[in-house]
Amino acid sequence: MKRTLSILGSTGSIGRQTLDVAQVCGHQVAALTVNRSVELAEQQARQFQPQLVVAVDESAAQDLKQRLADTSIRVVGGREGLMEAATLPQADTVVTAVVGIAGLEPTLAAIDQGKRIALANKETLVCAGDLVMRRAEEKGAEIVPVDSEHSAIFQCLQGCKDRGEVKRLIITASGGPFFGKTKEELEHVTRAQALRHPNWAMGAKITIDSATLMNKGLEFIEAMRLYHMPPQQIQVVVHRESIIHSLVEFNDGAILAQLGTADMRVPIQYALTWPERTPGPATPLDLLTCPPLTFAKPDPDTFRCLGLALECAQKGGTSTAILNGANEVAVELFLEEKISFLDIARLVEGALERVASKPADTLEDVLEADRAARQAVRDLLI
């Protein structure tokens, strides 16, 4: 089935690869959104000829409008444009590749229109998972995960008629560039070292999250919400080769795993074509040349971000929004080289101690927790 896409965050890693898939598989592109990457946005717009292009940054929108003045493409700026792209009537599928909690409200808006959500923004479910999943069920919107780990679980569950048969979800982690390091060795990690992921080419924020293992903690919380699983039925396992993307264990002892190359175009394409499978641009896995597969326990004490995420998974409520908001600010500070690598976890833990958790019953509850967490991190720096 050919789909018509609205891609939120088209110039990021997921957005660019979604356009690769769209080109090869013949999907139409109705809307593209960017923050301020004007030059690449212009190239994408000219190639795919969407009806709408949005630059959230107003000055970037003005620049982009001038660049595309010789076309019939409508250019809009600001957050209102992002919301319009998420709800564009011509698009049946919205790819949410915006980074951070900024993706929450447009995802909810797309859900309200009954769109298929190709979900690449894990923070949406981390911060407001129960709210989002409940809204999707009410509106009849499909949420199909794009994260390689959750896509793997989603694929393994396709043959499962009764979720009561599932004993455990097993999420694999590469371990990032610092697997096996001690806290003392991590104290002087540099920005460049943390951005050197061994297997995946990703954006800066998610690459740092992979280095701290926060990414795996966020995925743990996301799996709870996406698959309605209690934390005791989810496990994180370090799998350095990133060939098995996740596994599902059933009550009879059988385990299903999804294997593939470290190519995000596979889960992106499946999110667009499900329940069908079609040829695509990704290179298939060659079992005769892939390395031996290894597994190890993660270390949530050394990688404190993972430990904090697992604690918040147990606690629930707005604690997960506090965790995420504090982490977003701390990672930004690290990328700006204003704090050390281990300060990321220290600041997140400090925010969790300062901001009280409560039930996440409304969107405002979630957004207020996020605001308070961000302010707590800034206050801790004073």
CSV table of C-alpha atoms in Angstrom, one decimal:
chain,number,residue,atom,x,y,z
A,1,MET,CA,0.0,0.0,0.0
A,2,LYS,CA,1.3,3.4,-1.0
A,3,ARG,CA,1.1,6.1,1.7
A,4,THR,CA,1.1,9.8,1.8
A,5,LEU,CA,3.4,11.1,4.5
A,6,SER,CA,3.9,14.1,6.7
A,7,ILE,CA,7.4,13.9,8.0
A,8,LEU,CA,8.0,15.9,11.2
A,9,GLY,CA,11.7,16.4,11.5
A,10,SER,CA,12.7,15.7,7.9
A,11,THR,CA,16.3,16.9,8.1
A,12,GLY,CA,17.3,14.7,11.0
A,13,SER,CA,18.7,11.1,10.7
A,14,ILE,CA,15.2,9.4,10.8
A,15,GLY,CA,13.7,12.0,8.5
A,16,ARG,CA,16.4,11.7,5.9
A,17,GLN,CA,16.1,7.9,5.9
A,18,THR,CA,12.3,8.1,5.7
A,19,LEU,CA,12.7,10.0,2.5
A,20,ASP,CA,15.1,7.3,1.2
A,21,VAL,CA,12.4,4.8,1.8
A,22,ALA,CA,9.7,7.0,0.3
A,23,GLN,CA,11.7,7.4,-2.9
A,24,VAL,CA,12.4,3.7,-3.3
A,25,CYS,CA,9.0,2.5,-2.3
A,26,GLY,CA,6.9,5.1,-4.1
A,27,HIS,CA,5.3,6.8,-1.1
A,28,GLN,CA,4.1,10.4,-1.6
A,29,VAL,CA,5.2,13.3,0.7
A,30,ALA,CA,2.6,15.9,1.6
A,31,ALA,CA,4.5,17.8,4.3
A,32,LEU,CA,8.0,18.3,5.6
A,33,THR,CA,9.0,20.1,8.8
A,34,VAL,CA,12.4,21.3,10.0
A,35,ASN,CA,13.7,23.5,12.8
A,36,ARG,CA,16.2,25.7,11.0
A,37,SER,CA,18.1,23.5,8.5
A,38,VAL,CA,17.1,25.7,5.5
A,39,GLU,CA,19.5,24.5,2.9
A,40,LEU,CA,18.7,20.8,3.3
A,41,ALA,CA,15.0,21.5,3.6
A,42,GLU,CA,15.1,23.3,0.3
A,43,GLN,CA,16.8,20.3,-1.4
A,44,GLN,CA,14.2,18.0,0.1
A,45,ALA,CA,11.3,20.2,-0.9
A,46,ARG,CA,12.5,20.5,-4.5
A,47,GLN,CA,13.0,16.8,-4.8
A,48,PHE,CA,9.7,15.6,-3.2
A,49,GLN,CA,7.5,18.6,-4.0
A,50,PRO,CA,5.3,18.5,-0.8
A,51,GLN,CA,2.3,20.8,-0.5
A,52,LEU,CA,3.6,22.2,2.8
A,53,VAL,CA,7.1,22.9,4.3
A,54,VAL,CA,7.4,24.1,7.8
A,55,ALA,CA,10.4,25.7,9.5
A,56,VAL,CA,9.7,26.1,13.2
A,57,ASP,CA,12.3,28.8,13.5
A,58,GLU,CA,10.6,31.9,12.2
A,59,SER,CA,13.7,33.5,10.6
A,60,ALA,CA,14.5,30.1,8.9
A,61,ALA,CA,11.0,30.1,7.6
A,62,GLN,CA,11.4,33.5,6.0
A,63,ASP,CA,14.7,32.4,4.4
A,64,LEU,CA,13.1,29.1,3.1
A,65,LYS,CA,10.1,31.0,1.7
A,66,GLN,CA,12.4,33.1,-0.4
A,67,ARG,CA,14.3,30.1,-1.6
A,68,LEU,CA,11.1,28.3,-2.7
A,69,ALA,CA,9.4,31.4,-4.1
A,70,ASP,CA,9.6,30.0,-7.6
A,71,THR,CA,7.6,26.9,-6.6
A,72,SER,CA,4.0,26.3,-5.6
A,73,ILE,CA,5.1,24.9,-2.2
A,74,ARG,CA,3.5,26.7,0.7
A,75,VAL,CA,6.1,27.6,3.5
A,76,VAL,CA,4.9,28.2,7.0
A,77,GLY,CA,6.8,29.1,10.2
A,78,GLY,CA,6.4,28.5,13.9
A,79,ARG,CA,4.9,25.9,16.1
A,80,GLU,CA,1.5,26.4,14.5
A,81,GLY,CA,3.0,25.2,11.2
A,82,LEU,CA,4.3,22.1,12.9
A,83,MET,CA,0.7,21.4,14.2
A,84,GLU,CA,-0.7,22.0,10.8
A,85,ALA,CA,1.7,19.5,9.2
A,86,ALA,CA,0.7,16.9,11.8
A,87,THR,CA,-2.9,17.3,10.9
A,88,LEU,CA,-2.7,17.9,7.2
A,89,PRO,CA,-5.8,16.2,5.6
A,90,GLN,CA,-3.9,14.9,2.6
A,91,ALA,CA,-1.5,12.8,4.8
A,92,ASP,CA,-2.6,9.5,6.1
A,93,THR,CA,0.6,8.8,7.9
A,94,VAL,CA,2.6,11.1,10.2
A,95,VAL,CA,6.3,10.2,10.8
A,96,THR,CA,7.2,11.8,14.2
A,97,ALA,CA,10.9,12.2,14.0
A,98,VAL,CA,11.1,15.4,16.0
A,99,VAL,CA,13.6,15.1,18.9
A,100,GLY,CA,12.4,15.4,22.5
A,101,ILE,CA,9.2,16.4,24.2
A,102,ALA,CA,8.6,18.9,21.3
A,103,GLY,CA,7.1,15.9,19.5
A,104,LEU,CA,4.4,15.2,22.1
A,105,GLU,CA,1.7,17.8,21.1
A,106,PRO,CA,1.9,17.3,17.3
A,107,THR,CA,1.7,13.5,17.9
A,108,LEU,CA,-1.4,13.9,19.9
A,109,ALA,CA,-2.8,16.3,17.2
A,110,ALA,CA,-2.2,13.6,14.5
A,111,ILE,CA,-3.8,11.0,16.7
A,112,ASP,CA,-6.9,13.1,17.1
A,113,GLN,CA,-7.2,13.1,13.3
A,114,GLY,CA,-7.0,9.3,13.2
A,115,LYS,CA,-3.6,9.2,11.4
A,116,ARG,CA,-1.2,6.3,11.4
A,117,ILE,CA,1.7,7.4,13.6
A,118,ALA,CA,5.1,6.1,12.6
A,119,LEU,CA,6.6,6.8,16.0
A,120,ALA,CA,10.2,7.7,16.1
A,121,ASN,CA,9.9,10.1,19.0
A,122,LYS,CA,10.3,8.0,22.1
A,123,GLU,CA,9.8,10.9,24.5
A,124,THR,CA,6.1,11.0,23.5
A,125,LEU,CA,5.4,7.7,25.3
A,126,VAL,CA,8.1,8.2,28.0
A,127,CYS,CA,6.4,11.4,29.2
A,128,ALA,CA,2.8,10.8,28.5
A,129,GLY,CA,2.5,7.1,27.4
A,130,ASP,CA,-0.8,6.3,29.1
A,131,LEU,CA,-2.4,9.5,27.9
A,132,VAL,CA,-1.2,8.9,24.3
A,133,MET,CA,-2.2,5.2,24.1
A,134,ARG,CA,-5.6,5.9,25.5
A,135,ARG,CA,-6.2,8.7,23.0
A,136,ALA,CA,-5.0,6.5,20.1
A,137,GLU,CA,-7.5,3.8,21.1
A,138,GLU,CA,-10.3,6.3,21.4
A,139,LYS,CA,-9.6,7.9,18.0
A,140,GLY,CA,-8.7,4.7,16.1
A,141,ALA,CA,-5.2,5.8,15.3
A,142,GLU,CA,-2.5,3.2,14.7
A,143,ILE,CA,0.8,3.7,16.4
A,144,VAL,CA,3.6,1.7,14.7
A,145,PRO,CA,7.0,2.1,16.3
A,146,VAL,CA,10.1,3.1,14.3
A,147,ASP,CA,12.7,2.6,17.0
A,148,SER,CA,14.6,-0.5,15.9
A,149,GLU,CA,14.1,-2.2,19.3
A,150,HIS,CA,10.3,-1.6,19.4
A,151,SER,CA,9.9,-2.4,15.8
A,152,ALA,CA,11.6,-5.7,16.5
A,153,ILE,CA,9.2,-6.4,19.4
A,154,PHE,CA,6.3,-5.3,17.3
A,155,GLN,CA,7.3,-7.7,14.5
A,156,CYS,CA,7.8,-10.6,16.9
A,157,LEU,CA,4.3,-10.1,18.3
A,158,GLN,CA,2.6,-10.3,15.0
A,159,GLY,CA,2.0,-14.0,15.4
A,160,CYS,CA,0.8,-13.7,19.0
A,161,LYS,CA,-3.0,-14.0,19.3
A,162,ASP,CA,-3.0,-13.6,23.1
A,163,ARG,CA,-0.7,-11.1,24.8
A,164,GLY,CA,-1.2,-13.2,27.9
A,165,GLU,CA,1.1,-15.7,26.3
A,166,VAL,CA,4.0,-13.3,26.5
A,167,LYS,CA,6.4,-13.9,29.4
A,168,ARG,CA,9.0,-11.2,28.8
A,169,LEU,CA,10.1,-8.5,26.4
A,170,ILE,CA,13.9,-8.4,25.9
A,171,ILE,CA,15.3,-5.1,24.7
A,172,THR,CA,18.9,-5.3,23.3
A,173,ALA,CA,21.4,-2.5,23.9
A,174,SER,CA,24.7,-2.0,22.0
A,175,GLY,CA,26.2,-0.7,25.3
A,176,GLY,CA,27.4,2.4,23.5
A,177,PRO,CA,31.1,3.4,23.1
A,178,PHE,CA,31.9,3.0,26.8
A,179,PHE,CA,30.7,-0.5,27.6
A,180,GLY,CA,32.8,-2.0,30.4
A,181,LYS,CA,34.3,1.3,31.6
A,182,THR,CA,34.4,2.2,35.3
A,183,LYS,CA,33.0,5.5,36.8
A,184,GLU,CA,36.6,6.7,37.1
A,185,GLU,CA,37.2,6.1,33.4
A,186,LEU,CA,34.0,7.9,32.5
A,187,GLU,CA,34.8,11.0,34.6
A,188,HIS,CA,36.9,12.6,31.8
A,189,VAL,CA,35.0,11.4,28.7
A,190,THR,CA,35.0,14.0,26.0
A,191,ARG,CA,32.1,15.1,23.7
A,192,ALA,CA,33.9,13.7,20.7
A,193,GLN,CA,34.4,10.3,22.4
A,194,ALA,CA,30.7,10.1,23.5
A,195,LEU,CA,29.5,10.9,19.9
A,196,ARG,CA,31.5,7.9,18.5
A,197,HIS,CA,28.8,5.2,18.5
A,198,PRO,CA,30.2,1.8,17.5
A,199,ASN,CA,27.3,0.6,15.4
A,200,TRP,CA,24.7,3.3,14.5
A,201,ALA,CA,24.8,6.7,12.8
A,202,MET,CA,22.3,8.9,14.7
A,203,GLY,CA,21.7,12.4,15.7
A,204,ALA,CA,23.8,14.0,18.5
A,205,LYS,CA,21.2,13.8,21.3
A,206,ILE,CA,20.3,10.1,20.8
A,207,THR,CA,24.0,9.2,20.4
A,208,ILE,CA,24.8,10.8,23.8
A,209,ASP,CA,21.8,9.0,25.3
A,210,SER,CA,23.2,5.8,23.9
A,211,ALA,CA,26.5,6.5,25.6
A,212,THR,CA,24.9,7.1,29.0
A,213,LEU,CA,22.5,4.2,28.4
A,214,MET,CA,19.6,6.7,29.1
A,215,ASN,CA,18.4,5.7,25.7
A,216,LYS,CA,17.8,2.2,26.8
A,217,GLY,CA,16.1,3.4,30.0
A,218,LEU,CA,13.7,5.5,27.9
A,219,GLU,CA,13.1,2.5,25.6
A,220,PHE,CA,12.3,0.4,28.7
A,221,ILE,CA,9.6,2.9,29.7
A,222,GLU,CA,8.4,3.2,26.2
A,223,ALA,CA,7.9,-0.6,26.0
A,224,MET,CA,5.8,-0.5,29.1
A,225,ARG,CA,3.4,1.9,27.6
A,226,LEU,CA,3.4,0.7,24.0
A,227,TYR,CA,2.9,-3.0,24.9
A,228,HIS,CA,1.0,-2.6,28.2
A,229,MET,CA,3.7,-4.6,30.1
A,230,PRO,CA,4.7,-4.2,33.7
A,231,PRO,CA,8.4,-3.5,34.3
A,232,GLN,CA,9.0,-6.9,35.8
A,233,GLN,CA,8.3,-8.4,32.4
A,234,ILE,CA,10.9,-6.3,30.5
A,235,GLN,CA,14.6,-6.9,30.5
A,236,VAL,CA,17.5,-5.0,29.0
A,237,VAL,CA,20.4,-7.1,27.6
A,238,VAL,CA,23.7,-5.8,26.2
A,239,HIS,CA,24.2,-7.1,22.7
A,240,ARG,CA,27.3,-5.4,21.3
A,241,GLU,CA,26.8,-6.5,17.7
A,242,SER,CA,23.4,-4.8,17.2
A,243,ILE,CA,22.2,-7.6,14.9
A,244,ILE,CA,19.4,-8.9,17.2
A,245,HIS,CA,17.2,-5.8,17.6
A,246,SER,CA,15.0,-7.3,20.4
A,247,LEU,CA,13.3,-10.5,21.4
A,248,VAL,CA,10.0,-11.8,22.9
A,249,GLU,CA,9.9,-14.7,25.2
A,250,PHE,CA,6.6,-16.7,25.5
A,251,ASN,CA,5.2,-18.8,28.3
A,252,ASP,CA,6.2,-22.1,26.7
A,253,GLY,CA,9.9,-21.0,26.7
A,254,ALA,CA,10.1,-20.1,23.0
A,255,ILE,CA,11.9,-16.9,22.2
A,256,LEU,CA,11.4,-15.0,18.9
A,257,ALA,CA,14.0,-12.5,17.8
A,258,GLN,CA,14.2,-10.0,14.9
A,259,LEU,CA,17.6,-9.8,13.2
A,260,GLY,CA,18.9,-7.4,10.7
A,261,THR,CA,21.7,-5.0,9.7
A,262,ALA,CA,22.1,-1.8,11.7
A,263,ASP,CA,20.0,0.1,9.2
A,264,MET,CA,17.1,2.2,10.4
A,265,ARG,CA,15.4,2.1,7.0
A,266,VAL,CA,14.1,-1.4,7.8
A,267,PRO,CA,12.0,-0.4,10.8
A,268,ILE,CA,11.0,2.9,9.1
A,269,GLN,CA,9.8,1.0,6.0
A,270,TYR,CA,7.9,-1.6,8.1
A,271,ALA,CA,6.1,1.2,10.0
A,272,LEU,CA,4.9,2.6,6.7
A,273,THR,CA,3.9,-0.7,5.0
A,274,TRP,CA,2.7,-2.8,7.9
A,275,PRO,CA,1.0,-5.3,7.7
A,276,GLU,CA,2.6,-5.7,4.3
A,277,ARG,CA,6.3,-6.2,3.4
A,278,THR,CA,7.8,-4.9,0.3
A,279,PRO,CA,11.3,-4.7,-1.2
A,280,GLY,CA,13.2,-1.6,0.0
A,281,PRO,CA,16.6,0.2,0.1
A,282,ALA,CA,18.2,-1.6,3.1
A,283,THR,CA,21.1,-4.0,2.7
A,284,PRO,CA,20.0,-7.5,4.0
A,285,LEU,CA,21.8,-9.3,6.7
A,286,ASP,CA,24.3,-12.0,5.6
A,287,LEU,CA,24.5,-14.6,8.3
A,288,LEU,CA,27.7,-16.1,6.9
A,289,THR,CA,29.6,-12.9,7.4
A,290,CYS,CA,28.1,-11.4,10.6
A,291,PRO,CA,30.2,-11.8,13.8
A,292,PRO,CA,29.4,-14.1,16.7
A,293,LEU,CA,26.5,-12.9,18.8
A,294,THR,CA,27.2,-12.0,22.4
A,295,PHE,CA,25.1,-11.0,25.4
A,296,ALA,CA,25.9,-9.4,28.7
A,297,LYS,CA,24.2,-7.7,31.7
A,298,PRO,CA,24.0,-3.9,31.7
A,299,ASP,CA,25.6,-2.0,34.6
A,300,PRO,CA,22.9,0.5,35.9
A,301,ASP,CA,25.2,1.5,38.8
A,302,THR,CA,28.1,2.7,36.6
A,303,PHE,CA,25.7,4.0,34.0
A,304,ARG,CA,23.5,5.8,36.4
A,305,CYS,CA,21.1,7.2,33.8
A,306,LEU,CA,19.9,3.6,33.1
A,307,GLY,CA,19.4,3.0,36.8
A,308,LEU,CA,17.4,6.2,37.2
A,309,ALA,CA,15.2,5.4,34.3
A,310,LEU,CA,14.5,1.9,35.7
A,311,GLU,CA,13.6,3.5,39.0
A,312,CYS,CA,11.2,5.9,37.3
A,313,ALA,CA,9.6,3.1,35.4
A,314,GLN,CA,8.7,1.5,38.7
A,315,LYS,CA,7.5,4.8,40.2
A,316,GLY,CA,5.4,6.0,37.2
A,317,GLY,CA,3.3,9.2,37.2
A,318,THR,CA,5.2,12.3,36.1
A,319,SER,CA,8.5,11.0,37.3
A,320,THR,CA,9.2,9.8,33.7
A,321,ALA,CA,8.5,13.3,32.3
A,322,ILE,CA,10.8,14.8,35.0
A,323,LEU,CA,13.5,12.2,34.0
A,324,ASN,CA,13.2,13.1,30.3
A,325,GLY,CA,13.1,16.9,30.7
A,326,ALA,CA,16.1,16.9,33.0
A,327,ASN,CA,18.0,14.7,30.6
A,328,GLU,CA,17.3,16.8,27.6
A,329,VAL,CA,18.7,19.9,29.3
A,330,ALA,CA,21.7,18.0,30.7
A,331,VAL,CA,22.6,16.4,27.4
A,332,GLU,CA,22.4,19.8,25.7
A,333,LEU,CA,24.8,21.2,28.4
A,334,PHE,CA,27.2,18.3,27.8
A,335,LEU,CA,27.1,18.9,24.0
A,336,GLU,CA,27.9,22.5,24.7
A,337,GLU,CA,30.8,21.3,26.8
A,338,LYS,CA,29.5,23.1,29.9
A,339,ILE,CA,29.3,19.9,32.1
A,340,SER,CA,31.1,16.6,32.3
A,341,PHE,CA,29.8,13.3,31.0
A,342,LEU,CA,28.9,12.0,34.5
A,343,ASP,CA,27.3,15.3,35.4
A,344,ILE,CA,24.4,14.3,33.1
A,345,ALA,CA,23.3,11.6,35.5
A,346,ARG,CA,24.0,13.8,38.5
A,347,LEU,CA,21.8,16.6,37.2
A,348,VAL,CA,19.0,14.2,36.3
A,349,GLU,CA,19.1,12.7,39.7
A,350,GLY,CA,19.1,16.1,41.3
A,351,ALA,CA,16.0,17.1,39.4
A,352,LEU,CA,14.2,13.9,40.4
A,353,GLU,CA,15.0,14.8,44.0
A,354,ARG,CA,13.8,18.4,43.7
A,355,VAL,CA,10.6,18.0,41.6
A,356,ALA,CA,7.8,16.0,43.2
A,357,SER,CA,6.2,13.3,41.1
A,358,LYS,CA,2.4,13.1,40.8
A,359,PRO,CA,-0.2,11.3,38.6
A,360,ALA,CA,0.2,12.1,34.9
A,361,ASP,CA,-3.6,12.5,34.3
A,362,THR,CA,-3.5,15.4,31.8
A,363,LEU,CA,-1.2,16.9,29.2
A,364,GLU,CA,-0.7,19.9,31.5
A,365,ASP,CA,0.5,17.6,34.3
A,366,VAL,CA,3.1,16.3,31.9
A,367,LEU,CA,4.2,19.7,30.5
A,368,GLU,CA,4.4,21.2,34.0
A,369,ALA,CA,6.6,18.3,35.2
A,370,ASP,CA,8.8,18.9,32.1
A,371,ARG,CA,9.1,22.6,32.8
A,372,ALA,CA,9.9,22.1,36.5
A,373,ALA,CA,12.6,19.5,35.6
A,374,ARG,CA,14.3,21.8,33.2
A,375,GLN,CA,14.3,24.6,35.7
A,376,ALA,CA,15.6,22.3,38.4
A,377,VAL,CA,18.6,21.5,36.2
A,378,ARG,CA,19.4,25.1,35.6
A,379,ASP,CA,19.0,25.9,39.3
A,380,LEU,CA,21.5,23.1,40.1
A,381,LEU,CA,24.1,24.8,37.9
A,382,ILE,CA,24.0,28.1,39.9
